[in-house]
Amino acid sequence: MTSQLAPSNLTFLNKLKNHNDRDWFNANKEEFQQEQAMVTAFAEALLQDLNTHDVIETPSGAKSVYRIYRDTRFSKDKTPYKTHWSGSFKRSGKHRRGGYYFHIEPGNTFIGGGFWGPNANDLKLIREDFSFDAAPMRKILNDAAFISTFKTLQGEQLKTSPKGFDANDEAIDLLRYKQFLVLRKFSDEEVLSPGFLKEAGETFKNMRPFLDYMSEVLSTDINGLQA
């Protein structure tokens, strides 16, 4: 099966958005399975490319693709199905931190990665490193390849300084982050082009300096030794 995404992959999502109920989905289950198979083939090709420059724990493209079913238990939105295709790849080993993510949705496709929900200890380590010397991270964020791909670091931020850090710290702009994410958006035309797989792979590759530095911060002690 080809690893190029097809117009039908987006068309199905639009139809699902307009008929987001179990009766319609069950009546169109075969179409869903056909479309998901194409997305899985894309994810498998993406994984193979990732493994040329990183070590990935996720065993297959199929294992990377998220279920279409929404968890509605704690949500006011009770529509049963997601209206996007998505998946993620986990880096292998405790010294390779961060992860890769793809999200395919009409008008809102993006390739991303980083650290979605650092725990309190990891967040403290990251902030202490930035406060001590933000130059290595600023060098990464100001690199031409990073800017052309991702523009800037993204993620939820505090409105004030984090507890235990000076509001006048030179790295206060970095210290306010609670998430550390990098994203690159793609138009529908780009998603359906023959070069999308290559561009998605290059996007992941351009995350490596960011992911590798953050991994070093989170997996070494103050003397630079692996924890």
mmCIF file with all atom_site columns, C-alpha atoms in Angstrom:
data_model
loop_
_atom_site.group_PDB
_atom_site.id
_atom_site.type_symbol
_atom_site.label_atom_id
_atom_site.label_alt_id
_atom_site.label_comp_id
_atom_site.label_asym_id
_atom_site.label_entity_id
_atom_site.label_seq_id
_atom_site.pdbx_PDB_ins_code
_atom_site.Cartn_x
_atom_site.Cartn_y
_atom_site.Cartn_z
_atom_site.occupancy
_atom_site.B_iso_or_equiv
_atom_site.pdbx_formal_charge
_atom_site.auth_seq_id
_atom_site.auth_comp_id
_atom_site.auth_asym_id
_atom_site.auth_atom_id
_atom_site.pdbx_PDB_model_num
ATOM 1   C CA . MET A 1 1   ? 0.000   0.000  0.000  1.00 0.00 ? 1   MET A CA 1
ATOM 2   C CA . THR A 1 2   ? 1.269   3.490  -0.843 1.00 0.00 ? 2   THR A CA 1
ATOM 3   C CA . SER A 1 3   ? 2.464   5.708  1.981  1.00 0.00 ? 3   SER A CA 1
ATOM 4   C CA . GLN A 1 4   ? 1.074   8.842  0.302  1.00 0.00 ? 4   GLN A CA 1
ATOM 5   C CA . LEU A 1 5   ? -2.104  10.192 1.843  1.00 0.00 ? 5   LEU A CA 1
ATOM 6   C CA . ALA A 1 6   ? -5.149  10.418 -0.408 1.00 0.00 ? 6   ALA A CA 1
ATOM 7   C CA . PRO A 1 7   ? -7.918  13.026 -0.742 1.00 0.00 ? 7   PRO A CA 1
ATOM 8   C CA . SER A 1 8   ? -10.344 10.423 0.583  1.00 0.00 ? 8   SER A CA 1
ATOM 9   C CA . ASN A 1 9   ? -8.479  10.461 3.925  1.00 0.00 ? 9   ASN A CA 1
ATOM 10  C CA . LEU A 1 10  ? -9.585  14.080 4.452  1.00 0.00 ? 10  LEU A CA 1
ATOM 11  C CA . THR A 1 11  ? -12.974 13.616 2.797  1.00 0.00 ? 11  THR A CA 1
ATOM 12  C CA . PHE A 1 12  ? -13.874 10.864 5.252  1.00 0.00 ? 12  PHE A CA 1
ATOM 13  C CA . LEU A 1 13  ? -13.018 13.131 8.192  1.00 0.00 ? 13  LEU A CA 1
ATOM 14  C CA . ASN A 1 14  ? -15.281 15.862 6.816  1.00 0.00 ? 14  ASN A CA 1
ATOM 15  C CA . LYS A 1 15  ? -18.124 13.379 6.454  1.00 0.00 ? 15  LYS A CA 1
ATOM 16  C CA . LEU A 1 16  ? -17.519 12.106 9.986  1.00 0.00 ? 16  LEU A CA 1
ATOM 17  C CA . LYS A 1 17  ? -17.590 15.669 11.300 1.00 0.00 ? 17  LYS A CA 1
ATOM 18  C CA . ASN A 1 18  ? -21.038 16.141 9.736  1.00 0.00 ? 18  ASN A CA 1
ATOM 19  C CA . HIS A 1 19  ? -22.342 12.749 10.933 1.00 0.00 ? 19  HIS A CA 1
ATOM 20  C CA . ASN A 1 20  ? -20.619 12.208 14.251 1.00 0.00 ? 20  ASN A CA 1
ATOM 21  C CA . ASP A 1 21  ? -22.865 9.483  15.610 1.00 0.00 ? 21  ASP A CA 1
ATOM 22  C CA . ARG A 1 22  ? -22.619 5.724  16.067 1.00 0.00 ? 22  ARG A CA 1
ATOM 23  C CA . ASP A 1 23  ? -25.324 4.788  13.545 1.00 0.00 ? 23  ASP A CA 1
ATOM 24  C CA . TRP A 1 24  ? -23.592 6.601  10.687 1.00 0.00 ? 24  TRP A CA 1
ATOM 25  C CA . PHE A 1 25  ? -20.164 5.331  11.720 1.00 0.00 ? 25  PHE A CA 1
ATOM 26  C CA . ASN A 1 26  ? -21.305 1.711  11.933 1.00 0.00 ? 26  ASN A CA 1
ATOM 27  C CA . ALA A 1 27  ? -22.970 1.985  8.519  1.00 0.00 ? 27  ALA A CA 1
ATOM 28  C CA . ASN A 1 28  ? -19.683 3.324  7.094  1.00 0.00 ? 28  ASN A CA 1
ATOM 29  C CA . LYS A 1 29  ? -17.293 1.127  9.071  1.00 0.00 ? 29  LYS A CA 1
ATOM 30  C CA . GLU A 1 30  ? -15.770 -0.444 5.971  1.00 0.00 ? 30  GLU A CA 1
ATOM 31  C CA . GLU A 1 31  ? -14.893 2.975  4.542  1.00 0.00 ? 31  GLU A CA 1
ATOM 32  C CA . PHE A 1 32  ? -13.340 3.962  7.864  1.00 0.00 ? 32  PHE A CA 1
ATOM 33  C CA . GLN A 1 33  ? -11.181 0.824  7.868  1.00 0.00 ? 33  GLN A CA 1
ATOM 34  C CA . GLN A 1 34  ? -9.985  1.501  4.327  1.00 0.00 ? 34  GLN A CA 1
ATOM 35  C CA . GLU A 1 35  ? -9.025  5.068  5.165  1.00 0.00 ? 35  GLU A CA 1
ATOM 36  C CA . GLN A 1 36  ? -7.361  4.095  8.430  1.00 0.00 ? 36  GLN A CA 1
ATOM 37  C CA . ALA A 1 37  ? -5.286  1.486  6.591  1.00 0.00 ? 37  ALA A CA 1
ATOM 38  C CA . MET A 1 38  ? -3.841  4.247  4.382  1.00 0.00 ? 38  MET A CA 1
ATOM 39  C CA . VAL A 1 39  ? -3.035  6.403  7.410  1.00 0.00 ? 39  VAL A CA 1
ATOM 40  C CA . THR A 1 40  ? -1.374  3.399  9.050  1.00 0.00 ? 40  THR A CA 1
ATOM 41  C CA . ALA A 1 41  ? 0.778   2.857  5.947  1.00 0.00 ? 41  ALA A CA 1
ATOM 42  C CA . PHE A 1 42  ? 1.814   6.521  6.145  1.00 0.00 ? 42  PHE A CA 1
ATOM 43  C CA . ALA A 1 43  ? 2.659   6.106  9.846  1.00 0.00 ? 43  ALA A CA 1
ATOM 44  C CA . GLU A 1 44  ? 4.731   2.990  9.108  1.00 0.00 ? 44  GLU A CA 1
ATOM 45  C CA . ALA A 1 45  ? 6.765   4.846  6.480  1.00 0.00 ? 45  ALA A CA 1
ATOM 46  C CA . LEU A 1 46  ? 7.229   7.731  8.902  1.00 0.00 ? 46  LEU A CA 1
ATOM 47  C CA . LEU A 1 47  ? 8.480   5.317  11.568 1.00 0.00 ? 47  LEU A CA 1
ATOM 48  C CA . GLN A 1 48  ? 10.952  3.724  9.171  1.00 0.00 ? 48  GLN A CA 1
ATOM 49  C CA . ASP A 1 49  ? 12.338  7.168  8.337  1.00 0.00 ? 49  ASP A CA 1
ATOM 50  C CA . LEU A 1 50  ? 12.540  8.105  12.031 1.00 0.00 ? 50  LEU A CA 1
ATOM 51  C CA . ASN A 1 51  ? 14.577  4.997  12.742 1.00 0.00 ? 51  ASN A CA 1
ATOM 52  C CA . THR A 1 52  ? 17.253  6.163  10.295 1.00 0.00 ? 52  THR A CA 1
ATOM 53  C CA . HIS A 1 53  ? 18.262  8.979  12.660 1.00 0.00 ? 53  HIS A CA 1
ATOM 54  C CA . ASP A 1 54  ? 16.748  8.121  16.059 1.00 0.00 ? 54  ASP A CA 1
ATOM 55  C CA . VAL A 1 55  ? 15.895  5.033  18.097 1.00 0.00 ? 55  VAL A CA 1
ATOM 56  C CA . ILE A 1 56  ? 12.143  4.590  18.484 1.00 0.00 ? 56  ILE A CA 1
ATOM 57  C CA . GLU A 1 57  ? 10.405  2.347  20.992 1.00 0.00 ? 57  GLU A CA 1
ATOM 58  C CA . THR A 1 58  ? 7.070   2.297  19.147 1.00 0.00 ? 58  THR A CA 1
ATOM 59  C CA . PRO A 1 59  ? 7.165   -1.057 17.327 1.00 0.00 ? 59  PRO A CA 1
ATOM 60  C CA . SER A 1 60  ? 5.059   -0.269 14.258 1.00 0.00 ? 60  SER A CA 1
ATOM 61  C CA . GLY A 1 61  ? 3.045   2.362  12.444 1.00 0.00 ? 61  GLY A CA 1
ATOM 62  C CA . ALA A 1 62  ? -0.131  0.558  13.472 1.00 0.00 ? 62  ALA A CA 1
ATOM 63  C CA . LYS A 1 63  ? 0.842   0.869  17.140 1.00 0.00 ? 63  LYS A CA 1
ATOM 64  C CA . SER A 1 64  ? 1.469   4.587  16.716 1.00 0.00 ? 64  SER A CA 1
ATOM 65  C CA . VAL A 1 65  ? -1.990  5.466  15.376 1.00 0.00 ? 65  VAL A CA 1
ATOM 66  C CA . TYR A 1 66  ? -4.498  6.586  18.009 1.00 0.00 ? 66  TYR A CA 1
ATOM 67  C CA . ARG A 1 67  ? -7.994  5.161  18.203 1.00 0.00 ? 67  ARG A CA 1
ATOM 68  C CA . ILE A 1 68  ? -10.744 7.157  16.476 1.00 0.00 ? 68  ILE A CA 1
ATOM 69  C CA . TYR A 1 69  ? -13.011 6.749  19.500 1.00 0.00 ? 69  TYR A CA 1
ATOM 70  C CA . ARG A 1 70  ? -13.197 9.653  21.943 1.00 0.00 ? 70  ARG A CA 1
ATOM 71  C CA . ASP A 1 71  ? -13.154 9.253  25.721 1.00 0.00 ? 71  ASP A CA 1
ATOM 72  C CA . THR A 1 72  ? -16.273 11.231 26.629 1.00 0.00 ? 72  THR A CA 1
ATOM 73  C CA . ARG A 1 73  ? -16.485 10.293 30.320 1.00 0.00 ? 73  ARG A CA 1
ATOM 74  C CA . PHE A 1 74  ? -15.267 13.648 31.605 1.00 0.00 ? 74  PHE A CA 1
ATOM 75  C CA . SER A 1 75  ? -16.122 15.839 28.619 1.00 0.00 ? 75  SER A CA 1
ATOM 76  C CA . LYS A 1 76  ? -19.127 18.041 27.937 1.00 0.00 ? 76  LYS A CA 1
ATOM 77  C CA . ASP A 1 77  ? -18.673 17.179 24.254 1.00 0.00 ? 77  ASP A CA 1
ATOM 78  C CA . LYS A 1 78  ? -20.284 13.755 23.901 1.00 0.00 ? 78  LYS A CA 1
ATOM 79  C CA . THR A 1 79  ? -19.614 13.238 20.188 1.00 0.00 ? 79  THR A CA 1
ATOM 80  C CA . PRO A 1 80  ? -18.199 9.707  20.019 1.00 0.00 ? 80  PRO A CA 1
ATOM 81  C CA . TYR A 1 81  ? -15.497 10.079 17.362 1.00 0.00 ? 81  TYR A CA 1
ATOM 82  C CA . LYS A 1 82  ? -12.434 12.201 16.731 1.00 0.00 ? 82  LYS A CA 1
ATOM 83  C CA . THR A 1 83  ? -12.466 14.119 13.472 1.00 0.00 ? 83  THR A CA 1
ATOM 84  C CA . HIS A 1 84  ? -8.744  13.790 12.835 1.00 0.00 ? 84  HIS A CA 1
ATOM 85  C CA . TRP A 1 85  ? -6.131  11.095 12.350 1.00 0.00 ? 85  TRP A CA 1
ATOM 86  C CA . SER A 1 86  ? -3.245  11.195 14.795 1.00 0.00 ? 86  SER A CA 1
ATOM 87  C CA . GLY A 1 87  ? -0.415  9.183  16.246 1.00 0.00 ? 87  GLY A CA 1
ATOM 88  C CA . SER A 1 88  ? 2.823   9.380  18.185 1.00 0.00 ? 88  SER A CA 1
ATOM 89  C CA . PHE A 1 89  ? 6.235   7.766  18.399 1.00 0.00 ? 89  PHE A CA 1
ATOM 90  C CA . LYS A 1 90  ? 8.132   7.251  21.651 1.00 0.00 ? 90  LYS A CA 1
ATOM 91  C CA . ARG A 1 91  ? 11.904  7.546  21.772 1.00 0.00 ? 91  ARG A CA 1
ATOM 92  C CA . SER A 1 92  ? 13.671  4.498  23.181 1.00 0.00 ? 92  SER A CA 1
ATOM 93  C CA . GLY A 1 93  ? 15.516  4.453  26.506 1.00 0.00 ? 93  GLY A CA 1
ATOM 94  C CA . LYS A 1 94  ? 15.431  6.645  29.576 1.00 0.00 ? 94  LYS A CA 1
ATOM 95  C CA . HIS A 1 95  ? 18.116  8.944  28.169 1.00 0.00 ? 95  HIS A CA 1
ATOM 96  C CA . ARG A 1 96  ? 16.131  9.773  25.026 1.00 0.00 ? 96  ARG A CA 1
ATOM 97  C CA . ARG A 1 97  ? 13.334  12.003 26.205 1.00 0.00 ? 97  ARG A CA 1
ATOM 98  C CA . GLY A 1 98  ? 10.493  13.691 24.340 1.00 0.00 ? 98  GLY A CA 1
ATOM 99  C CA . GLY A 1 99  ? 8.338   12.308 21.578 1.00 0.00 ? 99  GLY A CA 1
ATOM 100 C CA . TYR A 1 100 ? 7.036   12.811 18.044 1.00 0.00 ? 100 TYR A CA 1
ATOM 101 C CA . TYR A 1 101 ? 3.416   13.443 17.043 1.00 0.00 ? 101 TYR A CA 1
ATOM 102 C CA . PHE A 1 102 ? 1.421   13.767 13.816 1.00 0.00 ? 102 PHE A CA 1
ATOM 103 C CA . HIS A 1 103 ? -2.086  15.208 13.466 1.00 0.00 ? 103 HIS A CA 1
ATOM 104 C CA . ILE A 1 104 ? -3.980  15.081 10.176 1.00 0.00 ? 104 ILE A CA 1
ATOM 105 C CA . GLU A 1 105 ? -7.172  17.118 9.949  1.00 0.00 ? 105 GLU A CA 1
ATOM 106 C CA . PRO A 1 106 ? -8.737  19.187 7.157  1.00 0.00 ? 106 PRO A CA 1
ATOM 107 C CA . GLY A 1 107 ? -7.438  22.724 7.610  1.00 0.00 ? 107 GLY A CA 1
ATOM 108 C CA . ASN A 1 108 ? -5.470  21.856 10.757 1.00 0.00 ? 108 ASN A CA 1
ATOM 109 C CA . THR A 1 109 ? -2.696  19.379 10.002 1.00 0.00 ? 109 THR A CA 1
ATOM 110 C CA . PHE A 1 110 ? 0.548   19.655 11.929 1.00 0.00 ? 110 PHE A CA 1
ATOM 111 C CA . ILE A 1 111 ? 3.682   17.711 12.792 1.00 0.00 ? 111 ILE A CA 1
ATOM 112 C CA . GLY A 1 112 ? 4.894   18.260 16.327 1.00 0.00 ? 112 GLY A CA 1
ATOM 113 C CA . GLY A 1 113 ? 6.917   17.021 19.219 1.00 0.00 ? 113 GLY A CA 1
ATOM 114 C CA . GLY A 1 114 ? 8.435   17.844 22.556 1.00 0.00 ? 114 GLY A CA 1
ATOM 115 C CA . PHE A 1 115 ? 7.232   17.621 26.133 1.00 0.00 ? 115 PHE A CA 1
ATOM 116 C CA . TRP A 1 116 ? 3.456   17.886 26.588 1.00 0.00 ? 116 TRP A CA 1
ATOM 117 C CA . GLY A 1 117 ? 3.122   17.368 30.335 1.00 0.00 ? 117 GLY A CA 1
ATOM 118 C CA . PRO A 1 118 ? 6.422   17.411 32.259 1.00 0.00 ? 118 PRO A CA 1
ATOM 119 C CA . ASN A 1 119 ? 6.054   16.255 35.843 1.00 0.00 ? 119 ASN A CA 1
ATOM 120 C CA . ALA A 1 120 ? 7.002   18.597 38.675 1.00 0.00 ? 120 ALA A CA 1
ATOM 121 C CA . ASN A 1 121 ? 10.514  17.202 39.022 1.00 0.00 ? 121 ASN A CA 1
ATOM 122 C CA . ASP A 1 122 ? 11.268  17.427 35.293 1.00 0.00 ? 122 ASP A CA 1
ATOM 123 C CA . LEU A 1 123 ? 9.861   20.938 35.126 1.00 0.00 ? 123 LEU A CA 1
ATOM 124 C CA . LYS A 1 124 ? 12.127  21.968 38.009 1.00 0.00 ? 124 LYS A CA 1
ATOM 125 C CA . LEU A 1 125 ? 15.195  20.491 36.284 1.00 0.00 ? 125 LEU A CA 1
ATOM 126 C CA . ILE A 1 126 ? 14.383  22.296 33.040 1.00 0.00 ? 126 ILE A CA 1
ATOM 127 C CA . ARG A 1 127 ? 13.818  25.637 34.737 1.00 0.00 ? 127 ARG A CA 1
ATOM 128 C CA . GLU A 1 128 ? 16.954  25.352 36.843 1.00 0.00 ? 128 GLU A CA 1
ATOM 129 C CA . ASP A 1 129 ? 18.973  24.674 33.702 1.00 0.00 ? 129 ASP A CA 1
ATOM 130 C CA . PHE A 1 130 ? 17.486  27.652 31.875 1.00 0.00 ? 130 PHE A CA 1
ATOM 131 C CA . SER A 1 131 ? 18.067  29.914 34.849 1.00 0.00 ? 131 SER A CA 1
ATOM 132 C CA . PHE A 1 132 ? 21.674  28.758 35.202 1.00 0.00 ? 132 PHE A CA 1
ATOM 133 C CA . ASP A 1 133 ? 22.501  29.194 31.511 1.00 0.00 ? 133 ASP A CA 1
ATOM 134 C CA . ALA A 1 134 ? 19.874  29.755 28.842 1.00 0.00 ? 134 ALA A CA 1
ATOM 135 C CA . ALA A 1 135 ? 22.450  30.217 26.069 1.00 0.00 ? 135 ALA A CA 1
ATOM 136 C CA . PRO A 1 136 ? 22.393  26.603 24.768 1.00 0.00 ? 136 PRO A CA 1
ATOM 137 C CA . MET A 1 137 ? 18.601  26.609 24.422 1.00 0.00 ? 137 MET A CA 1
ATOM 138 C CA . ARG A 1 138 ? 18.546  30.093 22.878 1.00 0.00 ? 138 ARG A CA 1
ATOM 139 C CA . LYS A 1 139 ? 21.132  28.927 20.327 1.00 0.00 ? 139 LYS A CA 1
ATOM 140 C CA . ILE A 1 140 ? 18.812  26.084 19.337 1.00 0.00 ? 140 ILE A CA 1
ATOM 141 C CA . LEU A 1 141 ? 15.721  28.313 19.179 1.00 0.00 ? 141 LEU A CA 1
ATOM 142 C CA . ASN A 1 142 ? 17.576  30.939 17.125 1.00 0.00 ? 142 ASN A CA 1
ATOM 143 C CA . ASP A 1 143 ? 19.034  28.465 14.634 1.00 0.00 ? 143 ASP A CA 1
ATOM 144 C CA . ALA A 1 144 ? 17.939  29.158 11.063 1.00 0.00 ? 144 ALA A CA 1
ATOM 145 C CA . ALA A 1 145 ? 16.678  25.589 10.500 1.00 0.00 ? 145 ALA A CA 1
ATOM 146 C CA . PHE A 1 146 ? 14.626  25.713 13.712 1.00 0.00 ? 146 PHE A CA 1
ATOM 147 C CA . ILE A 1 147 ? 13.074  29.083 12.861 1.00 0.00 ? 147 ILE A CA 1
ATOM 148 C CA . SER A 1 148 ? 12.261  28.144 9.271  1.00 0.00 ? 148 SER A CA 1
ATOM 149 C CA . THR A 1 149 ? 10.608  24.906 10.441 1.00 0.00 ? 149 THR A CA 1
ATOM 150 C CA . PHE A 1 150 ? 8.935   25.800 13.726 1.00 0.00 ? 150 PHE A CA 1
ATOM 151 C CA . LYS A 1 151 ? 9.230   29.589 14.053 1.00 0.00 ? 151 LYS A CA 1
ATOM 152 C CA . THR A 1 152 ? 9.271   29.519 17.875 1.00 0.00 ? 152 THR A CA 1
ATOM 153 C CA . LEU A 1 153 ? 8.884   27.380 20.979 1.00 0.00 ? 153 LEU A CA 1
ATOM 154 C CA . GLN A 1 154 ? 5.245   26.807 21.884 1.00 0.00 ? 154 GLN A CA 1
ATOM 155 C CA . GLY A 1 155 ? 3.260   25.533 24.858 1.00 0.00 ? 155 GLY A CA 1
ATOM 156 C CA . GLU A 1 156 ? 1.212   26.684 27.815 1.00 0.00 ? 156 GLU A CA 1
ATOM 157 C CA . GLN A 1 157 ? 2.850   29.397 29.918 1.00 0.00 ? 157 GLN A CA 1
ATOM 158 C CA . LEU A 1 158 ? 2.464   30.982 33.324 1.00 0.00 ? 158 LEU A CA 1
ATOM 159 C CA . LYS A 1 159 ? 1.422   34.635 33.405 1.00 0.00 ? 159 LYS A CA 1
ATOM 160 C CA . THR A 1 160 ? 3.809   35.300 36.287 1.00 0.00 ? 160 THR A CA 1
ATOM 161 C CA . SER A 1 161 ? 7.179   33.911 37.314 1.00 0.00 ? 161 SER A CA 1
ATOM 162 C CA . PRO A 1 162 ? 7.244   30.311 38.567 1.00 0.00 ? 162 PRO A CA 1
ATOM 163 C CA . LYS A 1 163 ? 7.596   29.766 42.301 1.00 0.00 ? 163 LYS A CA 1
ATOM 164 C CA . GLY A 1 164 ? 11.210  29.933 43.417 1.00 0.00 ? 164 GLY A CA 1
ATOM 165 C CA . PHE A 1 165 ? 12.430  31.962 40.428 1.00 0.00 ? 165 PHE A CA 1
ATOM 166 C CA . ASP A 1 166 ? 13.106  35.680 40.183 1.00 0.00 ? 166 ASP A CA 1
ATOM 167 C CA . ALA A 1 167 ? 10.760  37.671 37.948 1.00 0.00 ? 167 ALA A CA 1
ATOM 168 C CA . ASN A 1 168 ? 13.844  39.585 36.756 1.00 0.00 ? 168 ASN A CA 1
ATOM 169 C CA . ASP A 1 169 ? 15.711  36.436 35.716 1.00 0.00 ? 169 ASP A CA 1
ATOM 170 C CA . GLU A 1 170 ? 17.217  36.905 32.246 1.00 0.00 ? 170 GLU A CA 1
ATOM 171 C CA . ALA A 1 171 ? 15.571  33.644 31.202 1.00 0.00 ? 171 ALA A CA 1
ATOM 172 C CA . ILE A 1 172 ? 12.111  34.526 32.546 1.00 0.00 ? 172 ILE A CA 1
ATOM 173 C CA . ASP A 1 173 ? 10.570  34.146 29.077 1.00 0.00 ? 173 ASP A CA 1
ATOM 174 C CA . LEU A 1 174 ? 11.696  30.496 29.050 1.00 0.00 ? 174 LEU A CA 1
ATOM 175 C CA . LEU A 1 175 ? 10.988  29.882 32.727 1.00 0.00 ? 175 LEU A CA 1
ATOM 176 C CA . ARG A 1 176 ? 7.287   30.632 32.279 1.00 0.00 ? 176 ARG A CA 1
ATOM 177 C CA . TYR A 1 177 ? 6.746   27.635 29.992 1.00 0.00 ? 177 TYR A CA 1
ATOM 178 C CA . LYS A 1 178 ? 4.863   24.665 31.450 1.00 0.00 ? 178 LYS A CA 1
ATOM 179 C CA . GLN A 1 179 ? 4.984   22.774 28.155 1.00 0.00 ? 179 GLN A CA 1
ATOM 180 C CA . PHE A 1 180 ? 7.800   22.689 25.613 1.00 0.00 ? 180 PHE A CA 1
ATOM 181 C CA . LEU A 1 181 ? 6.416   22.021 22.153 1.00 0.00 ? 181 LEU A CA 1
ATOM 182 C CA . VAL A 1 182 ? 7.481   22.540 18.561 1.00 0.00 ? 182 VAL A CA 1
ATOM 183 C CA . LEU A 1 183 ? 4.900   22.502 15.761 1.00 0.00 ? 183 LEU A CA 1
ATOM 184 C CA . ARG A 1 184 ? 4.842   22.878 12.002 1.00 0.00 ? 184 ARG A CA 1
ATOM 185 C CA . LYS A 1 185 ? 1.528   23.323 10.219 1.00 0.00 ? 185 LYS A CA 1
ATOM 186 C CA . PHE A 1 186 ? 0.697   22.079 6.720  1.00 0.00 ? 186 PHE A CA 1
ATOM 187 C CA . SER A 1 187 ? -2.042  23.046 4.288  1.00 0.00 ? 187 SER A CA 1
ATOM 188 C CA . ASP A 1 188 ? -4.372  20.396 2.865  1.00 0.00 ? 188 ASP A CA 1
ATOM 189 C CA . GLU A 1 189 ? -2.607  20.789 -0.476 1.00 0.00 ? 189 GLU A CA 1
ATOM 190 C CA . GLU A 1 190 ? 0.742   20.054 1.167  1.00 0.00 ? 190 GLU A CA 1
ATOM 191 C CA . VAL A 1 191 ? -0.684  17.052 3.026  1.00 0.00 ? 191 VAL A CA 1
ATOM 192 C CA . LEU A 1 192 ? -1.902  15.477 -0.214 1.00 0.00 ? 192 LEU A CA 1
ATOM 193 C CA . SER A 1 193 ? 1.262   16.214 -2.182 1.00 0.00 ? 193 SER A CA 1
ATOM 194 C CA . PRO A 1 194 ? 3.763   13.434 -3.045 1.00 0.00 ? 194 PRO A CA 1
ATOM 195 C CA . GLY A 1 195 ? 6.394   15.177 -0.899 1.00 0.00 ? 195 GLY A CA 1
ATOM 196 C CA . PHE A 1 196 ? 4.465   15.261 2.383  1.00 0.00 ? 196 PHE A CA 1
ATOM 197 C CA . LEU A 1 197 ? 6.082   12.148 3.844  1.00 0.00 ? 197 LEU A CA 1
ATOM 198 C CA . LYS A 1 198 ? 9.533   13.564 3.177  1.00 0.00 ? 198 LYS A CA 1
ATOM 199 C CA . GLU A 1 199 ? 8.590   16.936 4.670  1.00 0.00 ? 199 GLU A CA 1
ATOM 200 C CA . ALA A 1 200 ? 7.099   15.268 7.754  1.00 0.00 ? 200 ALA A CA 1
ATOM 201 C CA . GLY A 1 201 ? 10.301  13.268 8.181  1.00 0.00 ? 201 GLY A CA 1
ATOM 202 C CA . GLU A 1 202 ? 12.484  16.366 7.784  1.00 0.00 ? 202 GLU A CA 1
ATOM 203 C CA . THR A 1 203 ? 10.332  18.123 10.363 1.00 0.00 ? 203 THR A CA 1
ATOM 204 C CA . PHE A 1 204 ? 10.989  15.354 12.870 1.00 0.00 ? 204 PHE A CA 1
ATOM 205 C CA . LYS A 1 205 ? 14.700  15.446 12.042 1.00 0.00 ? 205 LYS A CA 1
ATOM 206 C CA . ASN A 1 206 ? 14.832  19.195 12.682 1.00 0.00 ? 206 ASN A CA 1
ATOM 207 C CA . MET A 1 207 ? 13.510  18.569 16.217 1.00 0.00 ? 207 MET A CA 1
ATOM 208 C CA . ARG A 1 208 ? 16.553  16.550 17.173 1.00 0.00 ? 208 ARG A CA 1
ATOM 209 C CA . PRO A 1 209 ? 18.791  19.360 18.540 1.00 0.00 ? 209 PRO A CA 1
ATOM 210 C CA . PHE A 1 210 ? 15.895  20.511 20.753 1.00 0.00 ? 210 PHE A CA 1
ATOM 211 C CA . LEU A 1 211 ? 14.945  16.999 21.896 1.00 0.00 ? 211 LEU A CA 1
ATOM 212 C CA . ASP A 1 212 ? 18.544  15.943 22.471 1.00 0.00 ? 212 ASP A CA 1
ATOM 213 C CA . TYR A 1 213 ? 19.397  18.993 24.558 1.00 0.00 ? 213 TYR A CA 1
ATOM 214 C CA . MET A 1 214 ? 16.266  18.629 26.662 1.00 0.00 ? 214 MET A CA 1
ATOM 215 C CA . SER A 1 215 ? 17.079  14.935 27.104 1.00 0.00 ? 215 SER A CA 1
ATOM 216 C CA . GLU A 1 216 ? 20.534  15.863 28.377 1.00 0.00 ? 216 GLU A CA 1
ATOM 217 C CA . VAL A 1 217 ? 19.016  18.275 30.891 1.00 0.00 ? 217 VAL A CA 1
ATOM 218 C CA . LEU A 1 218 ? 16.560  15.662 32.141 1.00 0.00 ? 218 LEU A CA 1
ATOM 219 C CA . SER A 1 219 ? 18.923  12.693 32.314 1.00 0.00 ? 219 SER A CA 1
ATOM 220 C CA . THR A 1 220 ? 22.185  14.087 33.715 1.00 0.00 ? 220 THR A CA 1
ATOM 221 C CA . ASP A 1 221 ? 23.132  15.429 37.125 1.00 0.00 ? 221 ASP A CA 1
ATOM 222 C CA . ILE A 1 222 ? 24.826  18.713 37.972 1.00 0.00 ? 222 ILE A CA 1
ATOM 223 C CA . ASN A 1 223 ? 28.214  17.224 37.030 1.00 0.00 ? 223 ASN A CA 1
ATOM 224 C CA . GLY A 1 224 ? 26.993  16.135 33.598 1.00 0.00 ? 224 GLY A CA 1
ATOM 225 C CA . LEU A 1 225 ? 26.853  12.458 34.565 1.00 0.00 ? 225 LEU A CA 1
ATOM 226 C CA . GLN A 1 226 ? 23.934  10.295 33.520 1.00 0.00 ? 226 GLN A CA 1
ATOM 227 C CA . ALA A 1 227 ? 21.459  9.884  36.326 1.00 0.00 ? 227 ALA A CA 1
#
